[in-house]
PDB file of C-alpha atoms in Angstrom:
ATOM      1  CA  UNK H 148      13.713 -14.139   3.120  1.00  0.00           C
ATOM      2  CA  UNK H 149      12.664 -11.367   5.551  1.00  0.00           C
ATOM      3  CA  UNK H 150      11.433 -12.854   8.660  1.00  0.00           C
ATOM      4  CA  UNK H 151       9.671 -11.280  11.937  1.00  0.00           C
ATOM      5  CA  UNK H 152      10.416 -13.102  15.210  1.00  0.00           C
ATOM      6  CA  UNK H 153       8.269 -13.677  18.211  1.00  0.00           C
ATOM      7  CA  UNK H 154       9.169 -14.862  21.692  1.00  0.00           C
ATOM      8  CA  UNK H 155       8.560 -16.979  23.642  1.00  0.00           C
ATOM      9  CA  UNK H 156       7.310 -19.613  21.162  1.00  0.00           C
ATOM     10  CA  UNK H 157       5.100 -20.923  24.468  1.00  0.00           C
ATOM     11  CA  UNK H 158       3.676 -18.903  27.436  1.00  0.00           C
ATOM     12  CA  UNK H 159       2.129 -20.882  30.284  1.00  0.00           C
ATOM     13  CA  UNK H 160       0.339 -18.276  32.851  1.00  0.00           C
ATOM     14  CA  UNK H 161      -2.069 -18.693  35.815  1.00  0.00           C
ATOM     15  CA  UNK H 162      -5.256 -16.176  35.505  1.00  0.00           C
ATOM     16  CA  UNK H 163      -4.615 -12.831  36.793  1.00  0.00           C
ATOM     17  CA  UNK H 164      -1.030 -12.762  35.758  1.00  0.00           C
ATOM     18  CA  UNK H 165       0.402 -10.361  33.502  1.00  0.00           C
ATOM     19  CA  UNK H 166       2.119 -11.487  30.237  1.00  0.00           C
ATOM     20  CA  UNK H 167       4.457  -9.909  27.687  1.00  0.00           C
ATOM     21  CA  UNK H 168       4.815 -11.087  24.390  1.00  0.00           C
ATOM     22  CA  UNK H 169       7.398 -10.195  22.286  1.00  0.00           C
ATOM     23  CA  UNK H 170       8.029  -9.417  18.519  1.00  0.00           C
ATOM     24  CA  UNK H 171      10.887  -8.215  16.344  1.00  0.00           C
ATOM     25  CA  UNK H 172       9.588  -6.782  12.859  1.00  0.00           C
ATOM     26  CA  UNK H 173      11.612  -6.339   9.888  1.00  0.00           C
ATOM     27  CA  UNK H 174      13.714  -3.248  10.338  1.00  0.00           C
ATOM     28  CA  UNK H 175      12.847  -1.355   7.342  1.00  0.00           C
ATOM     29  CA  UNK H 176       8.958  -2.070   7.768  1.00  0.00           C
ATOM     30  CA  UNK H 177       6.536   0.978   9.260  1.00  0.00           C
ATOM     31  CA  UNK H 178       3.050  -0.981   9.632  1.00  0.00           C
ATOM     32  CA  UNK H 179       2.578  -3.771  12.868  1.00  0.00           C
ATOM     33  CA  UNK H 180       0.077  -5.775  13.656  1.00  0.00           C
ATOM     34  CA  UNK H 181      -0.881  -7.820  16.292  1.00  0.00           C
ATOM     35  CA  UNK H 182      -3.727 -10.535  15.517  1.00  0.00           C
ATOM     36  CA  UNK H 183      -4.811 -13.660  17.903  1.00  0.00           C
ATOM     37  CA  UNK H 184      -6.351 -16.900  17.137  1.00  0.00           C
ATOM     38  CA  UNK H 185      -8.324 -19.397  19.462  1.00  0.00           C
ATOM     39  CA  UNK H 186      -7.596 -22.828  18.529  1.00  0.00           C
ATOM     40  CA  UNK H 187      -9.574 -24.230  15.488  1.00  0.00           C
ATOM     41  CA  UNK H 188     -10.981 -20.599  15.369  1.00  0.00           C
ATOM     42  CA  UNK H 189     -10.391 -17.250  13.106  1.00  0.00           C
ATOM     43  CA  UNK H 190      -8.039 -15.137  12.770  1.00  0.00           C
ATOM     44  CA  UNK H 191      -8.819 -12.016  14.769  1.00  0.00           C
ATOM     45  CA  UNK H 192      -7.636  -8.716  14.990  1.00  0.00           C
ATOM     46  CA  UNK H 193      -6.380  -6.581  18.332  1.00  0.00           C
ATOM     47  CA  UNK H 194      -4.662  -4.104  17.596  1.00  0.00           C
ATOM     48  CA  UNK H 195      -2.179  -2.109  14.647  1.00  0.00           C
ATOM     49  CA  UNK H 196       0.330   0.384  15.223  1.00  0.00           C
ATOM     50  CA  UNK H 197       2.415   3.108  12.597  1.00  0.00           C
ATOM     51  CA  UNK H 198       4.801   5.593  13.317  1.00  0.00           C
ATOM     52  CA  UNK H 199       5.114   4.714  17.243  1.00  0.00           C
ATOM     53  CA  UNK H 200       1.489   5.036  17.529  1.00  0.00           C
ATOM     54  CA  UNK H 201      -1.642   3.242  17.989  1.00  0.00           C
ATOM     55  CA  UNK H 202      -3.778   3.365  14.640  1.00  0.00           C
ATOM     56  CA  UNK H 203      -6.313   0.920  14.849  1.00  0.00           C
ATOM     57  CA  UNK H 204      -7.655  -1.072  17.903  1.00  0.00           C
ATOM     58  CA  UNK H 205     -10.600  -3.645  17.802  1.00  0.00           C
ATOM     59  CA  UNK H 206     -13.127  -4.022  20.701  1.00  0.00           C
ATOM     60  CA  UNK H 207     -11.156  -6.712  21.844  1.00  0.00           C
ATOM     61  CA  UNK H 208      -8.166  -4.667  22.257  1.00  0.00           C
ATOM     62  CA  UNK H 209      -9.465  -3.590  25.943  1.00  0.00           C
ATOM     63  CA  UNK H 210      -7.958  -1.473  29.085  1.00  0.00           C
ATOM     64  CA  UNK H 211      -6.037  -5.220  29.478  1.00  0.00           C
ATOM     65  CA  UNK H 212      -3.887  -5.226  26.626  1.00  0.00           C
ATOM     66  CA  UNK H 213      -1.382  -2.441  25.295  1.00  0.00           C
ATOM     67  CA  UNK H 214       1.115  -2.347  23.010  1.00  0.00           C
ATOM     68  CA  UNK H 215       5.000  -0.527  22.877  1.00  0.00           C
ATOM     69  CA  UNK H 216       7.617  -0.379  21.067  1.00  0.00           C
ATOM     70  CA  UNK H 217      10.250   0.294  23.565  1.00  0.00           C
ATOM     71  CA  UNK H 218      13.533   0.886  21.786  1.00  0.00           C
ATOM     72  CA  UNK H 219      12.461   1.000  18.360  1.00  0.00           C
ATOM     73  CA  UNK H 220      12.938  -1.910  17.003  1.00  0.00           C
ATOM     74  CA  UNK H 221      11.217  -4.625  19.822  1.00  0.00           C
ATOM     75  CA  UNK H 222       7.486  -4.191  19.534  1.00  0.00           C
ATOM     76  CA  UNK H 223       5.900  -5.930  22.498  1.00  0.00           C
ATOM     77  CA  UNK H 224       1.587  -6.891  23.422  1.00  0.00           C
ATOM     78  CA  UNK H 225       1.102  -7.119  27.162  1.00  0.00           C
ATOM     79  CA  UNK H 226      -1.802  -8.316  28.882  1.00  0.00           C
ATOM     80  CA  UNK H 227      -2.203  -7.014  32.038  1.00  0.00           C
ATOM     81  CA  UNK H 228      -4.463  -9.930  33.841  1.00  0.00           C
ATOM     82  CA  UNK H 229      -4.803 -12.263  31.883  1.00  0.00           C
ATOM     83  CA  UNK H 230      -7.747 -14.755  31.631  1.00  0.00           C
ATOM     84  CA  UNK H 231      -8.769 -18.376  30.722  1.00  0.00           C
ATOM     85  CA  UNK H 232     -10.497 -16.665  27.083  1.00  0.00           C
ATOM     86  CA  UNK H 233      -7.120 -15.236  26.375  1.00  0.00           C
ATOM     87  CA  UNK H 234      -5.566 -18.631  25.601  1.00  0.00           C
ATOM     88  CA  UNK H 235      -4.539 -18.785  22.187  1.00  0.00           C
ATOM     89  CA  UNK H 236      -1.737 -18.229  19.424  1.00  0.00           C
ATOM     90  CA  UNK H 237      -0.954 -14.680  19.016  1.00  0.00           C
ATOM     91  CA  UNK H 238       0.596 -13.719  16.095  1.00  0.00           C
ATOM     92  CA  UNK H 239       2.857 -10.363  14.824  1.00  0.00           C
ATOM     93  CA  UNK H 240       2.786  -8.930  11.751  1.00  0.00           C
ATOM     94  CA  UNK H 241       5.069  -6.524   9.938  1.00  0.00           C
ATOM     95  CA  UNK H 242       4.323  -4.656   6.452  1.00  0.00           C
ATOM     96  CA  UNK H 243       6.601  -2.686   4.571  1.00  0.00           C
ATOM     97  CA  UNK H 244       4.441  -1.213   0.598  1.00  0.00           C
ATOM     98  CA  UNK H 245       3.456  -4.573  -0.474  1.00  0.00           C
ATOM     99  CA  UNK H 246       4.147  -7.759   1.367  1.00  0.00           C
ATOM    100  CA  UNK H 247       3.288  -8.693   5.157  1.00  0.00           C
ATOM    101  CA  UNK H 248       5.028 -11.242   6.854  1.00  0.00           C
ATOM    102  CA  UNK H 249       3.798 -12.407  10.171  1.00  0.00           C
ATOM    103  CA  UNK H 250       5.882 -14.465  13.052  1.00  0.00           C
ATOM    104  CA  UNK H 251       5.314 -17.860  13.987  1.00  0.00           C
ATOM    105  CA  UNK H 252       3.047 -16.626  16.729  1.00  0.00           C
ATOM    106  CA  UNK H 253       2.949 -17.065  20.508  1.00  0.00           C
ATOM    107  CA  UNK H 254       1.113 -20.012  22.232  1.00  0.00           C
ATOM    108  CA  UNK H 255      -0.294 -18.464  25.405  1.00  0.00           C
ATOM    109  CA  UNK H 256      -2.199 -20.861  27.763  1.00  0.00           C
ATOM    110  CA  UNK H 257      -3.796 -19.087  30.840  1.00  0.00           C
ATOM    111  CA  UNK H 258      -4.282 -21.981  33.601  1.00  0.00           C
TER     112      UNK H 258
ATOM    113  CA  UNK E 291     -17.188  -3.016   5.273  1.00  0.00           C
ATOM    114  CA  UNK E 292     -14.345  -5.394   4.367  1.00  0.00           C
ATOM    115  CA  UNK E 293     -15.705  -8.894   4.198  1.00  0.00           C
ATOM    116  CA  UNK E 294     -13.391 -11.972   2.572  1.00  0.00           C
ATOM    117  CA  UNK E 295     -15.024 -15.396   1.728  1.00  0.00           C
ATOM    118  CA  UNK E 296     -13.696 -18.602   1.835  1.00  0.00           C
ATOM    119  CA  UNK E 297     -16.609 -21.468   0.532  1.00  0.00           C
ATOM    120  CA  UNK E 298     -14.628 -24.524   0.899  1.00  0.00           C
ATOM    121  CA  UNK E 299     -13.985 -25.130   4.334  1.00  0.00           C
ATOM    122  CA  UNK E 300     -12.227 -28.530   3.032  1.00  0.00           C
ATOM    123  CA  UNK E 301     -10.123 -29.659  -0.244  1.00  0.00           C
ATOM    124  CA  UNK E 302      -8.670 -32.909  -1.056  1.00  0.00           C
ATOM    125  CA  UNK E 303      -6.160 -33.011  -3.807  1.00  0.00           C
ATOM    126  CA  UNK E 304      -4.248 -35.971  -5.383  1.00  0.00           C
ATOM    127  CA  UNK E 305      -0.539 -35.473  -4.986  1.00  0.00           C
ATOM    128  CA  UNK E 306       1.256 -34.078  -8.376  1.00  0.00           C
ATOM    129  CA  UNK E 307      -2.287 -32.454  -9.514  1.00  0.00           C
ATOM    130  CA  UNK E 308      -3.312 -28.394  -9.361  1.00  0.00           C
ATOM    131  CA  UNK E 309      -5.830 -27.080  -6.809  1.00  0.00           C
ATOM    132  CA  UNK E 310      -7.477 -23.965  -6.703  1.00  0.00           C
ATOM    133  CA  UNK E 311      -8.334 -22.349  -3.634  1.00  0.00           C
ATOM    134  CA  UNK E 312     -11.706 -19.741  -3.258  1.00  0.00           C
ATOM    135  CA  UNK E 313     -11.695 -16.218  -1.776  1.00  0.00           C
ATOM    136  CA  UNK E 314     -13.887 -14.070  -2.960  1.00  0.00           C
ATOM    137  CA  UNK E 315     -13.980 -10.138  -1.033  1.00  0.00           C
ATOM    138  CA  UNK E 316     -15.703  -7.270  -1.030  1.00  0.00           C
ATOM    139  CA  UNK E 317     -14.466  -3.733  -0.230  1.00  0.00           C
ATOM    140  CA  UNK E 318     -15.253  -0.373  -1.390  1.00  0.00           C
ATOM    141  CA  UNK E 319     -12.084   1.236  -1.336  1.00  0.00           C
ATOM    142  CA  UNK E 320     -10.392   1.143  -4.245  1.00  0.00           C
ATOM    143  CA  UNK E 321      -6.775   0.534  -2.905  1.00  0.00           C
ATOM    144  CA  UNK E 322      -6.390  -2.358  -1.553  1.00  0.00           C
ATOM    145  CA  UNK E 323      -3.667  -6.076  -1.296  1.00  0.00           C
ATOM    146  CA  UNK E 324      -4.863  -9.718  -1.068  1.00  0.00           C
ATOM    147  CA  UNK E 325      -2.332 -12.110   0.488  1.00  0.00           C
ATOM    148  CA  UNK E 326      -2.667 -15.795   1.135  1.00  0.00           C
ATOM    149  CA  UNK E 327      -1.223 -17.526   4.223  1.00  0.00           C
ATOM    150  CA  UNK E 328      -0.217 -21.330   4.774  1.00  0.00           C
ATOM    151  CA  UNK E 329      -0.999 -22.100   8.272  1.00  0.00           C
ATOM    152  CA  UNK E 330       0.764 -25.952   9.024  1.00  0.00           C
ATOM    153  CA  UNK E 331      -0.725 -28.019  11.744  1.00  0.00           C
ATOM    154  CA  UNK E 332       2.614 -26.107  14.058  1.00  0.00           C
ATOM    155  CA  UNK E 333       0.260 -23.573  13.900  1.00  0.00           C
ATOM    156  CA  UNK E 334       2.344 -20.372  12.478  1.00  0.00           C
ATOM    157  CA  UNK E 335       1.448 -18.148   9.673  1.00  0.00           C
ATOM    158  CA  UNK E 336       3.527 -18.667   6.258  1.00  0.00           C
ATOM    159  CA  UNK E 337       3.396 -16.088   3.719  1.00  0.00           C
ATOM    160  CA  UNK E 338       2.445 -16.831   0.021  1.00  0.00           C
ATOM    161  CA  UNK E 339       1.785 -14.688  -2.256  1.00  0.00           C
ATOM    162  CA  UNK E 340       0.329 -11.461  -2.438  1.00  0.00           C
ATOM    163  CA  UNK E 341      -1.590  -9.068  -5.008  1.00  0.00           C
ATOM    164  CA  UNK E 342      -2.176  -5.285  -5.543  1.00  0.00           C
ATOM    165  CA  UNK E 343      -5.396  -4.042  -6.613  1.00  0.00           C
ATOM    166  CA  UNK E 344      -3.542  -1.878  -9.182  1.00  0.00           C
ATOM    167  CA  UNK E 345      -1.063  -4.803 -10.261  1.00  0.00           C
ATOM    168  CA  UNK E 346      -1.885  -5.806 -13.876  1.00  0.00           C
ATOM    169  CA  UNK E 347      -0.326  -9.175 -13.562  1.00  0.00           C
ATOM    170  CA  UNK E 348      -1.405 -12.219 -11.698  1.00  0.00           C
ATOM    171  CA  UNK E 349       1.072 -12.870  -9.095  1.00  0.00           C
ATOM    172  CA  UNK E 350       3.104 -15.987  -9.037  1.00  0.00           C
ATOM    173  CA  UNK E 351       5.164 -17.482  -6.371  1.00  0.00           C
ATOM    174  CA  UNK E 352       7.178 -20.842  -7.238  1.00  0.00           C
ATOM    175  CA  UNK E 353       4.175 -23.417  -7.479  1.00  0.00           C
ATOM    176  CA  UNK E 354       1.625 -20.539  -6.299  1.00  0.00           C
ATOM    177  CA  UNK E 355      -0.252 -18.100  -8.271  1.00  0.00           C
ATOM    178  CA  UNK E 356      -3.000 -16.046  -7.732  1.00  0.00           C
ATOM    179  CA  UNK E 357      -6.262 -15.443 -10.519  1.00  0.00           C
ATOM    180  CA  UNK E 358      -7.002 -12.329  -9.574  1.00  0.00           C
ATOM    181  CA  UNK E 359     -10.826 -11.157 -10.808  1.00  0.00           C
ATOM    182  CA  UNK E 360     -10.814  -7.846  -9.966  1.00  0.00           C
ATOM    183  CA  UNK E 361     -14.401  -7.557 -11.991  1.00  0.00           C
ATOM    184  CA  UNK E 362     -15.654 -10.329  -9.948  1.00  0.00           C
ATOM    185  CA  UNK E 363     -13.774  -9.592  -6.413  1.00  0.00           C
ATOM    186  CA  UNK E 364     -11.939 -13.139  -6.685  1.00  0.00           C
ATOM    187  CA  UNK E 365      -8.546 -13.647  -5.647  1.00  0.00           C
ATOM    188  CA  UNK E 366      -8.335 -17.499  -5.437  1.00  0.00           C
ATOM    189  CA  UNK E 367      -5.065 -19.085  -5.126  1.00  0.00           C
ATOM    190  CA  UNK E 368      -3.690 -21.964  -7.501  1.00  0.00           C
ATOM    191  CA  UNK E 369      -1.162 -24.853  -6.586  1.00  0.00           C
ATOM    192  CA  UNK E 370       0.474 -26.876  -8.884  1.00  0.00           C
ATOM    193  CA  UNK E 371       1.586 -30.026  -8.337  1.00  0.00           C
ATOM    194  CA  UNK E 372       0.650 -30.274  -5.171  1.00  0.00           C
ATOM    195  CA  UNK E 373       2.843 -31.829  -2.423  1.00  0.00           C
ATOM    196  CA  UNK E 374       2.008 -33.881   0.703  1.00  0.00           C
ATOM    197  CA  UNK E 375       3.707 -30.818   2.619  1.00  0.00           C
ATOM    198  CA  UNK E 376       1.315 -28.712   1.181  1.00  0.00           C
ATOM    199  CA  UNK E 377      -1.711 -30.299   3.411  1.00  0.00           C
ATOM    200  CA  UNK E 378      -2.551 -27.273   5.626  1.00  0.00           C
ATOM    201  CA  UNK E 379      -5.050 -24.271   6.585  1.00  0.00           C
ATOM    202  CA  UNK E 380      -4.594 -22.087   3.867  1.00  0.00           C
ATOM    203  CA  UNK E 381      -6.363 -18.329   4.898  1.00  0.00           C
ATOM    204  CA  UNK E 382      -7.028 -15.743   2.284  1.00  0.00           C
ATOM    205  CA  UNK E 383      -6.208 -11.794   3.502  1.00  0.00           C
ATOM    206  CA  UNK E 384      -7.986  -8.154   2.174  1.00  0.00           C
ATOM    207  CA  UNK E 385      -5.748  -5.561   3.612  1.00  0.00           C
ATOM    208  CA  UNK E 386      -7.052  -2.031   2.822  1.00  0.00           C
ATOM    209  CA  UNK E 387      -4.260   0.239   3.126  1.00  0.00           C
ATOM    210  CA  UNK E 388      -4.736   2.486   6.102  1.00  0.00           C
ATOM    211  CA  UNK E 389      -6.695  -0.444   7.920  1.00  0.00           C
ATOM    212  CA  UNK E 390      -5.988  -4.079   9.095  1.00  0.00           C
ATOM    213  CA  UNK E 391      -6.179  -7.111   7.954  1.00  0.00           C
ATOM    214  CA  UNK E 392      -9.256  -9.136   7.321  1.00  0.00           C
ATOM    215  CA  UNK E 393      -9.138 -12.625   7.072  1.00  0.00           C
ATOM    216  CA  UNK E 394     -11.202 -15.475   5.543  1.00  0.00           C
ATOM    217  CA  UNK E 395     -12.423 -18.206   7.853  1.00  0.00           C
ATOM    218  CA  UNK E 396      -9.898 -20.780   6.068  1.00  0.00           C
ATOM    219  CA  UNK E 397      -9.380 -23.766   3.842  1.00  0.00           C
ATOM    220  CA  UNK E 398      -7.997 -27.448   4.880  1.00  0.00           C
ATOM    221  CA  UNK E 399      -6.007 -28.618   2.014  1.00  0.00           C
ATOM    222  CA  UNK E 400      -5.342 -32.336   2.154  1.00  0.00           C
ATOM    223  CA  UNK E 401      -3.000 -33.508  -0.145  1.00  0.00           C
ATOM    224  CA  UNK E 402      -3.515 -37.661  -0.969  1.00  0.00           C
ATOM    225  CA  UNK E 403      -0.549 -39.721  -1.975  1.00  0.00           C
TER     226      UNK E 403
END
């Protein structure tokens, strides 16, 4: 079964500092997605990207986060400075025409 | 606006026996996938099943299908014979194409030996 991949599983981080959070989608796929989710909370959306660009952002996608894909295949979220609300599992998604698979996410604490 | 509703925040189920899982959405667009996601107490997000708004057939997966109402804007998922691995958040998807994903608040699914 396809399968995207997210590292690190676990990110510990003091406030301030910036993190990168990585994801590898499934190589024939053209829609990503990056969501989050605060413990016991809902899925949200940040941010989705097609054809190497940016093509939906929410308002809590803000000036601290982007998002690359820096060699065409890695698709990385980085928060610049990162705060204590910004604790949570962050998840990847990739879509090819039908079915969307999404990593097993990203557990970022901010101490 | 995309909107997906999930009424039953909890479910118990005896172990062997079928559940059925609520969503119900609403979207105007006329393209449009549902997808349902097993979320285990690890915490990651396990694809299940998923259904075109164009697909004639319910969707089936193994022990998962989906009874898709288009009529009614229902796309709740069914389990058969339900296993104690199956006790998890289980979050129902609208994805209109062109957009992002929308997802329902969730359902814990207990299953009881």
């Amino acid at each position: 079964e396809p399968e995207v991949t997210q590292t690190p599983s676990h990110q510990v981080t003091q406030m301030g500092q910036e993190v990168i959070l990585r994801c590898v989608p499934i190589s024939n796929h053209l829609y990503f997605y990056w969501y989050r989710q605060i413990l016991g909370q809902k899925v949200e959306f940040l941010v989705s990207f097609y054809n190497n660009e940016i093509s939906e952002k929410s308002e809590i996608f803000d000036d601290q986060f982007s998002v690359e894909r820096p060699d065409g295949s890695n698709f990385t979220l980085k928060i610049r400075s990162t705060k204590l609300e910004d604790s949570a599992m962050y998840f990847c998604a990739s879509r090819g025409t039908g079915e969307a698979f999404f990593g097993q996410g990203t557990r970022l604490t901010v101490v | 606006a995309q909107k997906i509703t999930q009424t039953q925040p909890g479910m118990f189920v005896q172990e062997k026996e079928a559940v059925t899982l609520d969503c119900t959405y609403d979207t105007s667009d006329p393209s449009y996938g549902l997808f349902w996601y097993k979320q285990p107490s690890s915490g990651e997000m396990i694809f299940l099943i998923y259904q075109g708004s164009y697909d004639q057939q319910n969707a089936t997966e193994g022990r998962y299908s989906l009874n898709f109402q288009k009529a009614r804007k229902s796309a709740n998922l069914v389990i058969s014979a339900s296993q104690l691995g199956d006790s998890a958040m289980y979050f129902c998807a609208l994805l209109n194409y062109g957009q992002n994903f929308v997802f329902g608040p969730g359902t814990r699914l207990s299953v009881l030996p």
